[in-house]
Short mmCIF file of C-alpha atoms in Angstrom, two decimals:
data_model
loop_
_atom_site.label_atom_id
_atom_site.label_comp_id
_atom_site.label_asym_id
_atom_site.label_seq_id
_atom_site.Cartn_x
_atom_site.Cartn_y
_atom_site.Cartn_z
CA MET A 1 0.11 0.04 0.05
CA GLU A 2 1.29 3.25 -0.87
CA SER A 3 1.82 5.84 1.91
CA SER A 4 -0.42 8.23 0.47
CA ASP A 5 -3.30 5.41 0.46
CA THR A 6 -2.15 4.64 4.16
CA ASP A 7 -2.51 8.15 5.23
CA ILE A 8 -5.88 8.54 3.57
CA LEU A 9 -7.21 5.32 5.21
CA SER A 10 -5.83 6.41 8.58
CA ASP A 11 -7.63 9.68 8.24
CA LEU A 12 -10.92 7.94 7.74
CA LYS A 13 -10.39 5.79 10.50
CA LYS A 14 -9.68 8.98 12.54
CA GLU A 15 -12.84 10.46 11.38
CA PHE A 16 -14.85 7.35 12.39
CA ARG A 17 -13.47 7.50 15.88
CA ASN A 18 -14.45 11.05 15.96
CA ILE A 19 -18.04 10.37 14.87
CA LYS A 20 -18.35 7.22 17.30
CA CYS A 21 -17.24 9.63 20.08
CA LEU A 22 -19.84 12.38 19.08
CA ALA A 23 -22.45 9.67 19.05
CA THR A 24 -21.62 8.45 22.54
CA GLU A 25 -21.54 12.01 23.82
CA GLU A 26 -24.84 12.97 22.35
CA LYS A 27 -26.28 9.61 23.79
CA SER A 28 -25.37 10.89 27.12
CA LYS A 29 -26.50 14.14 26.71
CA LYS A 30 -29.85 13.02 25.52
CA SER A 31 -30.24 10.71 28.65
CA VAL A 32 -29.48 13.63 30.73
CA ARG A 33 -31.94 15.98 28.76
CA ASN A 34 -34.62 13.20 29.50
CA CYS A 35 -33.89 13.29 33.07
CA GLY A 36 -34.61 17.21 32.90
CA GLU A 37 -31.44 18.04 34.71
CA CYS A 38 -30.31 20.57 31.99
CA LYS A 39 -30.91 22.09 28.62
CA ILE A 40 -28.62 21.52 25.69
CA GLY A 41 -28.78 23.65 22.53
CA SER A 42 -29.31 21.94 19.16
CA ASP A 43 -27.31 24.14 17.13
CA LYS A 44 -23.85 22.77 18.53
CA PRO A 45 -23.81 19.33 16.95
CA GLU A 46 -25.00 20.88 13.80
CA ILE A 47 -21.75 22.90 13.75
CA ASP A 48 -19.86 19.97 14.53
CA PHE A 49 -21.45 18.04 11.53
CA THR A 50 -20.54 20.92 9.21
CA ILE A 51 -16.94 20.97 10.08
CA ALA A 52 -16.55 17.34 9.84
CA SER A 53 -18.51 17.11 6.47
CA ALA A 54 -15.70 19.55 5.20
CA LYS A 55 -13.08 17.61 6.61
CA LEU A 56 -14.19 14.44 4.70
CA ASP A 57 -14.61 16.24 1.64
CA GLY A 58 -11.13 17.24 1.69
CA ILE A 59 -10.05 13.57 2.38
CA LEU A 60 -11.77 12.15 -0.23
CA THR A 61 -10.15 14.57 -2.98
CA LYS A 62 -6.78 13.10 -2.14
CA ILE A 63 -7.57 9.52 -3.25
CA LYS A 64 -7.10 8.19 -6.93
CA ASN A 65 -9.79 6.69 -9.01
CA ASP A 66 -7.36 4.02 -10.04
CA SER A 67 -6.18 3.26 -6.49
CA PRO A 68 -6.48 -0.30 -5.10
CA HIS A 69 -7.90 1.08 -1.98
CA TYR A 70 -10.43 3.35 -3.88
CA PHE A 71 -13.73 1.33 -3.32
CA LYS A 72 -12.82 0.70 0.28
CA ALA A 73 -12.29 4.32 0.94
CA LEU A 74 -15.63 5.16 -0.49
CA SER A 75 -17.21 2.49 1.59
CA MET A 76 -15.58 4.08 4.69
CA ALA A 77 -16.52 7.66 3.93
CA ALA A 78 -20.23 6.35 3.12
CA SER A 79 -20.17 4.50 6.32
CA ILE A 80 -18.98 7.64 7.96
CA LEU A 81 -22.10 9.82 6.49
CA TYR A 82 -24.38 6.92 7.51
CA GLU A 83 -23.29 7.08 11.17
CA ARG A 84 -23.74 10.95 11.20
CA ALA A 85 -27.43 10.45 9.74
CA LYS A 86 -28.16 7.96 12.59
CA ILE A 87 -26.94 10.58 15.19
CA CYS A 88 -29.17 13.35 13.33
CA LEU A 89 -32.05 10.99 13.67
CA ASN A 90 -31.58 10.44 17.39
CA LEU A 91 -31.71 14.30 17.50
CA ASN A 92 -35.05 14.41 15.54
CA LEU A 93 -33.01 16.25 12.73
CA LEU A 94 -34.60 14.51 10.03
CA GLU A 95 -33.91 17.11 7.20
CA GLU A 96 -29.87 16.91 8.17
CA SER A 97 -30.06 12.99 8.34
CA LYS A 98 -31.65 12.92 4.88
CA ALA A 99 -28.93 15.03 3.65
CA TYR A 100 -26.06 12.97 4.78
CA LEU A 101 -27.78 9.88 3.40
CA GLU A 102 -28.49 11.47 0.00
CA LYS A 103 -24.43 12.38 0.06
CA GLY A 104 -23.62 9.04 0.91
CA LEU A 105 -25.79 7.50 -1.64
CA GLN A 106 -24.43 9.85 -4.15
CA LEU A 107 -20.97 8.64 -3.36
CA VAL A 108 -21.56 5.03 -3.93
CA GLU A 109 -24.57 4.51 -6.29
CA LYS A 110 -22.39 4.39 -9.62
CA PHE A 111 -20.48 1.57 -8.09
CA ILE A 112 -23.28 -0.94 -6.77
CA ASP A 113 -21.75 -3.85 -8.53
CA ASN A 114 -18.55 -3.67 -6.65
CA SER A 115 -18.48 -6.40 -3.82
CA GLN A 116 -17.12 -3.79 -1.29
CA VAL A 117 -19.69 -1.09 -1.72
CA THR A 118 -22.87 -3.06 -2.29
CA PHE A 119 -23.54 -3.69 1.24
CA ILE A 120 -23.20 -0.04 2.41
CA TYR A 121 -25.29 0.90 -0.72
CA LEU A 122 -28.10 -1.41 0.39
CA ARG A 123 -27.94 -0.12 4.05
CA ILE A 124 -28.07 3.71 2.89
CA VAL A 125 -31.00 2.95 0.79
CA ASN A 126 -32.83 1.17 3.71
CA PHE A 127 -32.01 3.94 5.86
CA LEU A 128 -32.85 6.76 3.59
CA SER A 129 -36.38 5.19 2.69
CA TYR A 130 -37.15 5.20 6.33
CA ILE A 131 -36.10 8.79 6.73
CA VAL A 132 -38.32 10.06 3.50
CA SER A 133 -41.21 8.14 4.72
CA ARG A 134 -40.85 9.95 8.17
CA LEU A 135 -41.08 13.20 6.01
CA ASN A 136 -44.38 11.65 4.21
CA ASP A 137 -42.44 11.44 0.83
CA PHE A 138 -43.92 8.20 0.25
CA ASP A 139 -43.17 7.98 -3.42
CA LYS A 140 -39.51 8.56 -3.13
CA ALA A 141 -39.01 5.72 -0.69
CA LYS A 142 -41.05 3.37 -2.91
CA ASN A 143 -38.91 4.09 -5.80
CA LEU A 144 -35.82 3.77 -3.44
CA LEU A 145 -36.86 0.36 -2.26
CA GLU A 146 -38.18 -0.99 -5.55
CA MET A 147 -34.86 -0.04 -7.10
CA VAL A 148 -33.08 -2.84 -4.80
CA VAL A 149 -35.61 -5.16 -4.05
CA ASN A 150 -36.46 -5.84 -7.74
CA SER A 151 -33.13 -6.00 -9.05
CA GLU A 152 -30.75 -8.83 -8.77
CA LEU A 153 -26.87 -8.38 -7.45
CA LYS A 154 -24.39 -8.84 -9.92
CA CYS A 155 -21.59 -9.69 -7.39
CA LYS A 156 -20.88 -11.47 -4.19
CA PRO A 157 -21.00 -8.73 -1.80
CA VAL A 158 -18.15 -8.55 1.08
CA VAL A 159 -20.79 -7.77 4.07
CA TYR A 160 -19.56 -6.05 7.17
CA SER A 161 -20.82 -3.97 9.67
CA THR A 162 -19.32 -0.32 9.86
CA ASP A 163 -17.14 -1.53 12.94
CA ASP A 164 -15.88 -4.38 10.70
CA LEU A 165 -14.93 -2.16 7.86
CA PHE A 166 -12.67 0.22 9.99
CA LEU A 167 -11.38 -2.44 12.28
CA THR A 168 -10.32 -4.74 9.12
CA THR A 169 -12.22 -7.79 10.78
CA LYS A 170 -12.94 -10.55 8.61
CA ILE A 171 -16.10 -12.33 8.93
CA GLU A 172 -17.41 -15.66 7.83
CA ASP A 173 -19.10 -16.26 4.51
CA ASN A 174 -22.17 -17.80 6.27
CA VAL A 175 -22.44 -14.89 8.62
CA SER A 176 -22.07 -12.35 5.55
CA LYS A 177 -24.94 -14.30 3.88
CA THR A 178 -27.07 -14.11 6.63
CA LYS A 179 -26.64 -10.49 7.17
CA LEU A 180 -27.30 -9.64 3.60
CA GLU A 181 -30.30 -11.76 3.60
CA LYS A 182 -31.58 -9.97 6.79
CA LEU A 183 -31.12 -6.73 5.04
CA ASN A 184 -32.94 -7.74 1.97
CA ILE A 185 -35.80 -8.82 4.03
CA ASN A 186 -36.08 -5.75 5.99
CA ASN A 187 -36.25 -3.66 2.63
CA ILE A 188 -38.88 -6.00 1.48
CA GLN A 189 -40.86 -5.48 4.72
CA MET A 190 -40.45 -1.51 4.60
CA LEU A 191 -41.49 -1.80 0.76
CA GLY A 192 -44.65 -3.65 1.92
CA TRP A 193 -45.24 -0.81 4.47
CA ILE A 194 -44.88 1.70 1.95
CA TYR A 195 -47.31 0.11 -0.60
CA TYR A 196 -50.06 0.08 2.44
CA LYS A 197 -49.49 3.70 3.02
CA LEU A 198 -49.94 4.41 -0.72
CA GLY A 199 -53.26 2.27 -0.86
CA MET A 200 -51.68 -0.38 -2.78
CA THR A 201 -53.00 -3.29 -1.10
CA ASN A 202 -52.44 -6.20 -3.51
CA LEU A 203 -48.82 -5.21 -3.82
CA TYR A 204 -48.73 -4.80 0.00
CA ALA A 205 -50.12 -8.39 0.32
CA GLN A 206 -47.70 -9.72 -2.06
CA THR A 207 -44.55 -8.04 -0.56
CA ILE A 208 -45.37 -8.97 3.11
CA HIS A 209 -46.01 -12.90 2.10
CA LYS A 210 -42.71 -12.66 0.24
CA GLY A 211 -40.78 -11.21 3.27
CA LEU A 212 -42.29 -14.07 5.27
CA GLN A 213 -41.48 -16.71 2.88
CA LEU A 214 -37.69 -15.61 2.80
CA GLU A 215 -37.68 -15.45 6.77
CA LEU A 216 -38.87 -19.34 6.46
CA ASP A 217 -36.00 -19.99 3.79
CA ILE A 218 -33.31 -18.51 5.95
CA ASN A 219 -34.61 -20.12 9.25
CA ASP A 220 -32.74 -17.53 11.48
CA GLY A 221 -35.28 -15.50 13.16
CA ASP A 222 -37.71 -15.39 15.74
CA PRO A 223 -40.40 -17.60 15.29
CA VAL A 224 -42.80 -15.77 17.72
CA HIS A 225 -42.04 -12.62 15.68
CA TRP A 226 -42.55 -14.38 12.25
CA ALA A 227 -45.85 -15.72 13.69
CA THR A 228 -47.04 -12.14 14.81
CA ARG A 229 -46.41 -10.63 11.21
CA CYS A 230 -48.09 -13.61 9.81
CA CYS A 231 -51.18 -12.86 12.02
CA ARG A 232 -51.19 -9.13 11.05
CA LEU A 233 -51.12 -10.09 7.51
CA ALA A 234 -54.05 -12.60 7.86
CA SER A 235 -55.98 -9.59 9.77
CA PHE A 236 -55.65 -7.67 6.36
CA PHE A 237 -57.07 -10.62 4.41
CA ILE A 238 -59.90 -10.50 6.60
CA ILE A 239 -60.64 -6.87 6.02
CA GLN A 240 -60.43 -7.53 2.44
CA ASP A 241 -62.76 -10.41 2.76
CA MET A 242 -59.96 -12.77 1.55
CA TRP A 243 -61.10 -15.78 3.68
CA GLU A 244 -58.81 -18.63 1.82
CA ASN A 245 -55.82 -16.41 2.40
CA ALA A 246 -56.97 -15.44 6.03
CA ARG A 247 -57.32 -18.95 7.08
CA TYR A 248 -54.08 -20.34 5.65
CA HIS A 249 -51.96 -17.72 7.24
CA LEU A 250 -53.75 -17.87 10.61
CA SER A 251 -53.22 -21.89 10.32
CA ALA A 252 -49.25 -21.12 9.51
CA ALA A 253 -48.81 -19.02 12.53
CA GLN A 254 -50.64 -21.57 14.78
CA ILE A 255 -48.21 -24.28 13.44
CA VAL A 256 -45.21 -22.17 14.22
CA LEU A 257 -46.33 -21.33 17.86
CA ASP A 258 -47.33 -24.69 18.52
CA ALA A 259 -43.73 -25.91 17.43
CA VAL A 260 -42.46 -23.22 19.94
CA GLU A 261 -44.58 -24.39 22.66
CA LEU A 262 -43.28 -27.84 22.29
CA THR A 263 -39.70 -26.57 22.75
CA SER A 264 -40.67 -25.26 26.20
CA SER A 265 -38.81 -21.97 25.36
CA THR A 266 -42.14 -19.79 26.05
CA ASN A 267 -41.90 -16.52 27.42
CA ALA A 268 -44.26 -13.31 27.51
CA SER A 269 -44.17 -12.47 23.90
CA PHE A 270 -45.22 -16.20 23.17
CA PHE A 271 -48.32 -16.02 25.34
CA LYS A 272 -49.04 -12.39 23.72
CA ALA A 273 -48.75 -13.93 20.44
CA GLN A 274 -51.18 -16.78 21.29
CA GLY A 275 -53.58 -14.20 22.46
CA ASP A 276 -53.39 -12.32 19.40
CA LEU A 277 -53.88 -15.46 17.24
CA ALA A 278 -56.98 -16.26 19.00
CA ARG A 279 -58.20 -12.86 18.88
CA ILE A 280 -57.80 -12.78 14.89
CA TRP A 281 -59.51 -15.98 14.73
CA VAL A 282 -62.65 -14.85 16.56
CA ASN A 283 -62.74 -11.72 14.31
CA TYR A 284 -62.57 -13.87 11.43
CA GLY A 285 -65.78 -15.75 12.59
CA LEU A 286 -67.33 -12.41 13.40
CA GLN A 287 -66.40 -10.78 10.19
CA LEU A 288 -67.56 -13.85 8.18
CA PHE A 289 -70.78 -13.96 9.98
CA GLY A 290 -71.43 -10.21 9.29
CA ILE A 291 -70.95 -10.15 5.61
CA SER A 292 -72.90 -13.29 5.18
CA ARG A 293 -75.93 -11.73 7.23
CA LYS A 294 -75.41 -8.55 5.10
CA SER A 295 -75.59 -10.53 1.97
CA ILE A 296 -78.71 -12.19 2.89
CA LEU A 297 -80.52 -8.70 3.67
CA GLU A 298 -79.51 -6.88 0.97
CA LYS A 299 -79.86 -9.23 -1.97
CA VAL A 300 -80.21 -7.31 -5.13
CA TRP A 301 -82.93 -8.43 -7.49
CA ASP A 302 -83.10 -7.77 -11.20
CA GLU A 303 -86.42 -7.08 -13.22
CA ASN A 304 -87.40 -10.62 -13.43
CA ASP A 305 -86.84 -11.14 -9.65
CA GLU A 306 -83.95 -13.22 -9.91
CA ILE A 307 -80.86 -12.95 -7.71
CA LYS A 308 -78.05 -11.38 -9.60
CA PRO A 309 -75.07 -13.42 -9.55
CA ASN A 310 -72.33 -12.26 -6.73
CA LYS A 311 -69.44 -11.14 -9.16
CA LYS A 312 -66.32 -11.13 -6.99
CA LEU A 313 -63.02 -11.02 -8.65
CA LYS A 314 -61.10 -14.23 -7.78
CA SER A 315 -58.09 -13.38 -5.43
CA GLU A 316 -54.64 -14.80 -5.40
CA CYS A 317 -53.82 -17.49 -3.08
CA PHE A 318 -50.60 -17.38 -1.19
CA THR A 319 -48.90 -20.13 0.18
CA PHE A 320 -45.56 -21.03 2.08
CA SER A 321 -43.15 -23.32 0.37
CA GLY A 322 -41.62 -25.77 2.84
CA MET A 323 -44.27 -25.89 5.12
CA ASP A 324 -46.97 -28.77 5.82
CA ILE A 325 -50.03 -26.95 6.62
CA ARG A 326 -53.30 -28.80 7.72
CA LEU A 327 -56.19 -26.13 7.20
CA PRO A 328 -59.18 -26.49 9.81
CA ASN A 329 -62.64 -27.28 8.62
CA VAL A 330 -63.81 -23.82 9.06
CA PRO A 331 -66.03 -22.03 6.23
CA VAL A 332 -64.19 -19.67 3.75
CA LYS A 333 -67.47 -18.45 2.00
CA GLU A 334 -70.57 -16.90 2.97
CA ILE A 335 -72.72 -18.63 5.37
CA THR A 336 -76.01 -19.92 3.80
CA ASN A 337 -77.40 -22.55 5.98
CA VAL A 338 -77.73 -23.68 9.59
CA GLN A 339 -75.12 -26.42 9.35
CA GLU A 340 -72.25 -23.90 8.17
CA SER A 341 -73.23 -21.51 10.95
CA ARG A 342 -72.93 -24.11 13.44
CA GLU A 343 -69.68 -25.07 12.13
CA LEU A 344 -68.11 -21.53 12.01
CA PHE A 345 -69.74 -20.75 15.55
CA SER A 346 -67.98 -23.95 17.03
CA TYR A 347 -64.72 -23.46 15.85
CA THR A 348 -64.83 -19.55 16.52
CA HIS A 349 -65.97 -20.23 19.94
CA VAL A 350 -63.02 -22.54 20.60
CA TRP A 351 -60.58 -19.68 19.78
CA LEU A 352 -62.83 -17.42 21.84
CA LYS A 353 -62.20 -19.47 25.02
CA ARG A 354 -58.49 -19.63 24.26
CA ALA A 355 -58.46 -15.85 24.09
CA ARG A 356 -59.79 -15.68 27.55
CA LEU A 357 -56.98 -17.69 28.73
CA PHE A 358 -54.60 -14.83 28.14
CA TYR A 359 -56.69 -11.69 28.39
CA SER A 360 -57.97 -12.59 31.81
CA LEU A 361 -60.14 -10.15 33.88
CA ARG A 362 -57.50 -9.55 36.26
CA ASP A 363 -54.69 -8.32 33.86
CA TYR A 364 -56.82 -7.28 30.75
CA PRO A 365 -60.23 -6.55 32.01
CA LEU A 366 -61.16 -4.28 29.11
CA GLN A 367 -59.93 -6.85 26.52
CA TYR A 368 -61.81 -9.54 28.50
CA ILE A 369 -65.13 -7.79 28.54
CA ASN A 370 -64.66 -6.94 24.88
CA ILE A 371 -64.25 -10.79 24.48
CA ILE A 372 -67.26 -11.55 26.27
CA LEU A 373 -69.34 -9.03 24.03
CA GLU A 374 -68.03 -10.84 21.11
CA LEU A 375 -69.21 -13.87 22.47
CA SER A 376 -72.55 -12.46 22.60
CA GLU A 377 -72.30 -11.24 18.94
CA LEU A 378 -71.59 -14.87 18.07
CA TYR A 379 -74.84 -16.07 19.87
CA ARG A 380 -76.83 -13.30 18.05
CA PHE A 381 -75.35 -14.56 14.54
CA LEU A 382 -76.30 -18.30 15.55
CA ALA A 383 -79.50 -17.46 16.58
CA TYR A 384 -80.21 -15.74 13.20
CA TYR A 385 -79.54 -18.82 11.37
CA GLU A 386 -81.60 -21.21 13.32
CA LYS A 387 -84.71 -22.17 11.67
CA ASP A 388 -87.06 -23.21 14.46
CA LEU A 389 -88.16 -21.08 17.25
CA ASP A 390 -87.08 -23.26 20.19
CA SER A 391 -83.29 -23.34 18.66
CA GLN A 392 -83.56 -19.47 18.20
CA TYR A 393 -84.89 -19.09 21.98
CA ASP A 394 -82.38 -21.63 23.43
CA VAL A 395 -79.34 -19.49 21.55
CA THR A 396 -80.82 -16.25 22.64
CA LYS A 397 -81.24 -17.33 26.25
CA LYS A 398 -77.61 -18.30 26.26
CA ARG A 399 -76.55 -14.95 24.95
CA PHE A 400 -78.60 -13.29 28.01
CA GLU A 401 -77.18 -15.67 30.47
CA THR A 402 -73.63 -14.63 29.03
CA LEU A 403 -74.24 -10.93 29.40
CA GLU A 404 -75.99 -11.36 32.71
CA THR A 405 -73.00 -13.29 34.27
CA LEU A 406 -70.58 -10.48 32.88
CA SER A 407 -72.57 -7.83 34.54
CA SER A 408 -72.73 -9.88 37.86
CA VAL A 409 -68.92 -10.51 37.62
CA LEU A 410 -67.83 -6.79 36.83
CA ARG A 411 -70.33 -5.63 39.65
CA GLU A 412 -68.45 -7.79 42.20
CA VAL A 413 -64.99 -8.10 41.08
CA ARG A 414 -64.10 -5.06 39.01
CA PRO A 415 -66.43 -2.18 40.06
CA SER A 416 -64.73 0.51 38.37
CA CYS A 417 -65.05 -1.45 34.98
CA TYR A 418 -68.48 -2.01 35.52
CA ALA A 419 -69.03 1.78 36.21
CA THR A 420 -67.46 2.36 32.66
CA MET A 421 -69.11 -0.50 30.77
CA SER A 422 -72.37 -0.68 32.58
CA LEU A 423 -74.57 1.26 30.34
CA GLU A 424 -73.28 -0.56 27.12
CA ILE A 425 -73.80 -3.88 28.82
CA ILE A 426 -77.25 -2.93 30.04
CA ARG A 427 -78.27 -1.65 26.59
CA GLU A 428 -77.17 -5.07 25.17
CA ILE A 429 -79.24 -7.05 27.92
CA ILE A 430 -82.21 -5.07 27.34
CA ASP A 431 -81.97 -5.61 23.58
CA VAL A 432 -81.66 -9.33 24.28
CA GLN A 433 -84.68 -9.38 26.67
CA LEU A 434 -86.74 -7.80 23.46
CA GLU A 435 -85.68 -10.53 21.32
CA LEU A 436 -86.57 -13.10 23.94
CA MET A 437 -90.05 -11.66 24.38
CA ASN A 438 -90.36 -11.20 20.67
CA LEU A 439 -89.46 -15.08 20.28
CA ASN A 440 -92.35 -15.78 22.91
CA LEU A 441 -94.94 -13.87 21.22
CA LYS A 442 -94.14 -15.92 18.16
CA LYS A 443 -94.47 -19.03 19.89
CA LEU A 444 -97.79 -17.87 21.31
CA TYR A 445 -99.23 -16.94 17.73
CA ASN A 446 -98.04 -20.28 15.66
CA PRO A 447 -100.58 -20.35 12.67
CA ILE A 448 -99.08 -23.66 11.43
CA GLU A 449 -100.16 -25.42 14.60
CA ASP A 450 -103.73 -26.54 14.15
CA THR A 451 -104.65 -27.33 17.77
CA ALA A 452 -108.20 -27.26 19.17
CA LEU A 453 -108.20 -24.80 21.83
CA ASN A 454 -110.97 -24.65 24.46
CA GLU A 455 -112.14 -21.59 26.18
CA SER A 456 -109.96 -21.66 29.20
CA ASP A 457 -106.76 -22.22 27.27
CA LEU A 458 -107.84 -19.23 24.91
CA LYS A 459 -108.40 -17.16 27.80
CA LYS A 460 -105.20 -18.02 29.49
CA ARG A 461 -103.12 -17.43 26.25
CA ILE A 462 -104.78 -14.08 26.17
CA ASP A 463 -103.83 -13.15 29.49
CA ILE A 464 -100.26 -14.27 28.92
CA VAL A 465 -100.05 -11.79 25.62
CA ASN A 466 -101.56 -8.98 27.72
CA ASP A 467 -99.06 -9.32 30.66
CA VAL A 468 -96.12 -9.59 27.93
CA ASN A 469 -97.49 -6.38 26.51
CA VAL A 470 -97.33 -4.56 29.76
CA LYS A 471 -94.06 -5.67 30.33
CA VAL A 472 -92.78 -4.93 26.98
CA GLY A 473 -94.15 -1.15 27.40
CA LYS A 474 -92.30 -0.93 30.77
CA ILE A 475 -88.90 -2.01 29.37
CA TYR A 476 -89.50 0.34 26.31
CA ASN A 477 -89.97 3.12 28.70
CA LYS A 478 -86.82 2.36 30.88
CA ARG A 479 -85.03 1.72 27.74
CA ASN A 480 -85.84 5.40 26.56
CA GLU A 481 -84.56 6.51 30.14
CA SER A 482 -81.52 4.73 29.77
CA LYS A 483 -80.95 6.50 26.45
CA ILE A 484 -81.63 9.83 28.16
CA LEU A 485 -79.03 9.17 30.88
CA HIS A 486 -76.50 8.27 28.08
CA ILE A 487 -77.15 11.42 26.53
CA ALA A 488 -76.87 13.33 29.81
CA GLU A 489 -73.85 11.57 30.58
CA ASP A 490 -72.17 12.61 27.23
CA ASN A 491 -73.22 16.25 27.99
CA LYS A 492 -71.94 15.87 31.52
CA GLU A 493 -75.14 17.09 33.01
CA ALA A 494 -76.81 15.30 35.93
CA LEU A 495 -80.34 13.72 35.13
CA PRO A 496 -82.18 13.31 38.44
CA GLY A 497 -84.41 10.90 39.09
CA THR A 498 -82.88 8.17 37.04
CA SER A 499 -80.54 5.95 38.81
CA ASP A 500 -78.35 2.90 37.91
CA GLU A 501 -80.32 0.59 39.96
CA THR A 502 -83.65 1.43 38.30
CA ILE A 503 -81.88 0.58 34.85
CA THR A 504 -80.36 -2.58 36.19
CA GLU A 505 -83.68 -3.73 37.67
CA VAL A 506 -85.27 -3.42 34.20
CA ALA A 507 -82.51 -5.23 32.73
CA HIS A 508 -82.47 -8.15 34.83
CA ALA A 509 -86.34 -8.76 34.32
CA ASN A 510 -86.59 -12.09 32.62
CA PHE A 511 -89.94 -12.81 30.83
CA VAL A 512 -89.99 -16.58 30.20
CA LEU A 513 -93.20 -18.32 29.25
#
């Protein structure tokens, strides 16, 4: 190595040490600032960066393009700019961070096919995409990431961290390969997020699935985090009514979490992932029930009173290679009959009980309440699909018992939560009671039944109907009072004469014939 090249590389290493010291100093200042012990101006680090940048430009002018160490010097200079950008980000100086990264990108973008330059180029693109997205320039972030994600590498990069570069540390080939693959996956995940922000939902799903597949291929990540991201993608599929993809990805996440559980390496994040998986399965059932019921209620008829075919674009099916996934027997199409509704209810109910294991009343009271309310919704959907009145009544009665139990438990165990949620729960209970009485009236008036009634039986039924009518009127009046109370609470005005005990008394009235 020529003496001039030695001096240049030595100067670059010195600059790197200076920037590392500055990073450590700013980190300590930030911790002191967060403690509130003193205030530090934001202009001093900016002046230091300006001086260091001018010094770096002076160093780069000394190196010759035909020098054997030219590309290494470029990588070192770009790495220094990269480190400065990180410090700016910690100081929330986004524009300054962007300027440093753009300058570093300008240094190396013409030499991305060189093995010593490729990796730092990919890192700068990754970081710059994040910065410009923070500045709401999503189109630029998309263009940067697409440029590296969709292009193939034409060389075998010499992969190193910034410290390895300046310390001339040699790393093993398998470590280099893993680092490069992880950086590529990170770029893909960020590109998927950018697609989502831009409303490009199809590209979002394709890109995120591709990233999950690459993580499976390298088999060097956290399986719990992988399952969490897979569940997040499944939630997106549920929103898009892509039921087959949602079921597939939830099943894949379940397989991965089951494997982790068998290794006995469980922790808090694992149980959280299991709870989230259960909640998403419950959401799957509720959403599928919801769109199925809506489809039945809002059928479109043409002039000939024929149902128009439901024209839906066939969605792309995403699968993972290398995974043997057994799909559960759960519907992936709109529910049309009692049997399908019972299958969906049974499977969703299993996952709802699993969700209650993690989101307990003691640790997660609000989530627990939401889970019970979701169970009430499941009963409501199931009752809608039941054909005979007795089955509808039995399911609706279970729904009432569920809400009644929730109200009693909260009142005794979690009074504060009851005070917050009581009005909503009471409204639900009143609605269920009205539905029960409606079913009772249908039982009383059954035109299909051809039974000879004597005068006493007829009089008895008339008395029952009159009694039910009186009770319906009472509940209707009390329900209006609860609405008035709700409006009064929203306006933060006291409403005298309507107590919580009065509303609760009405809600607990059970009119069963």
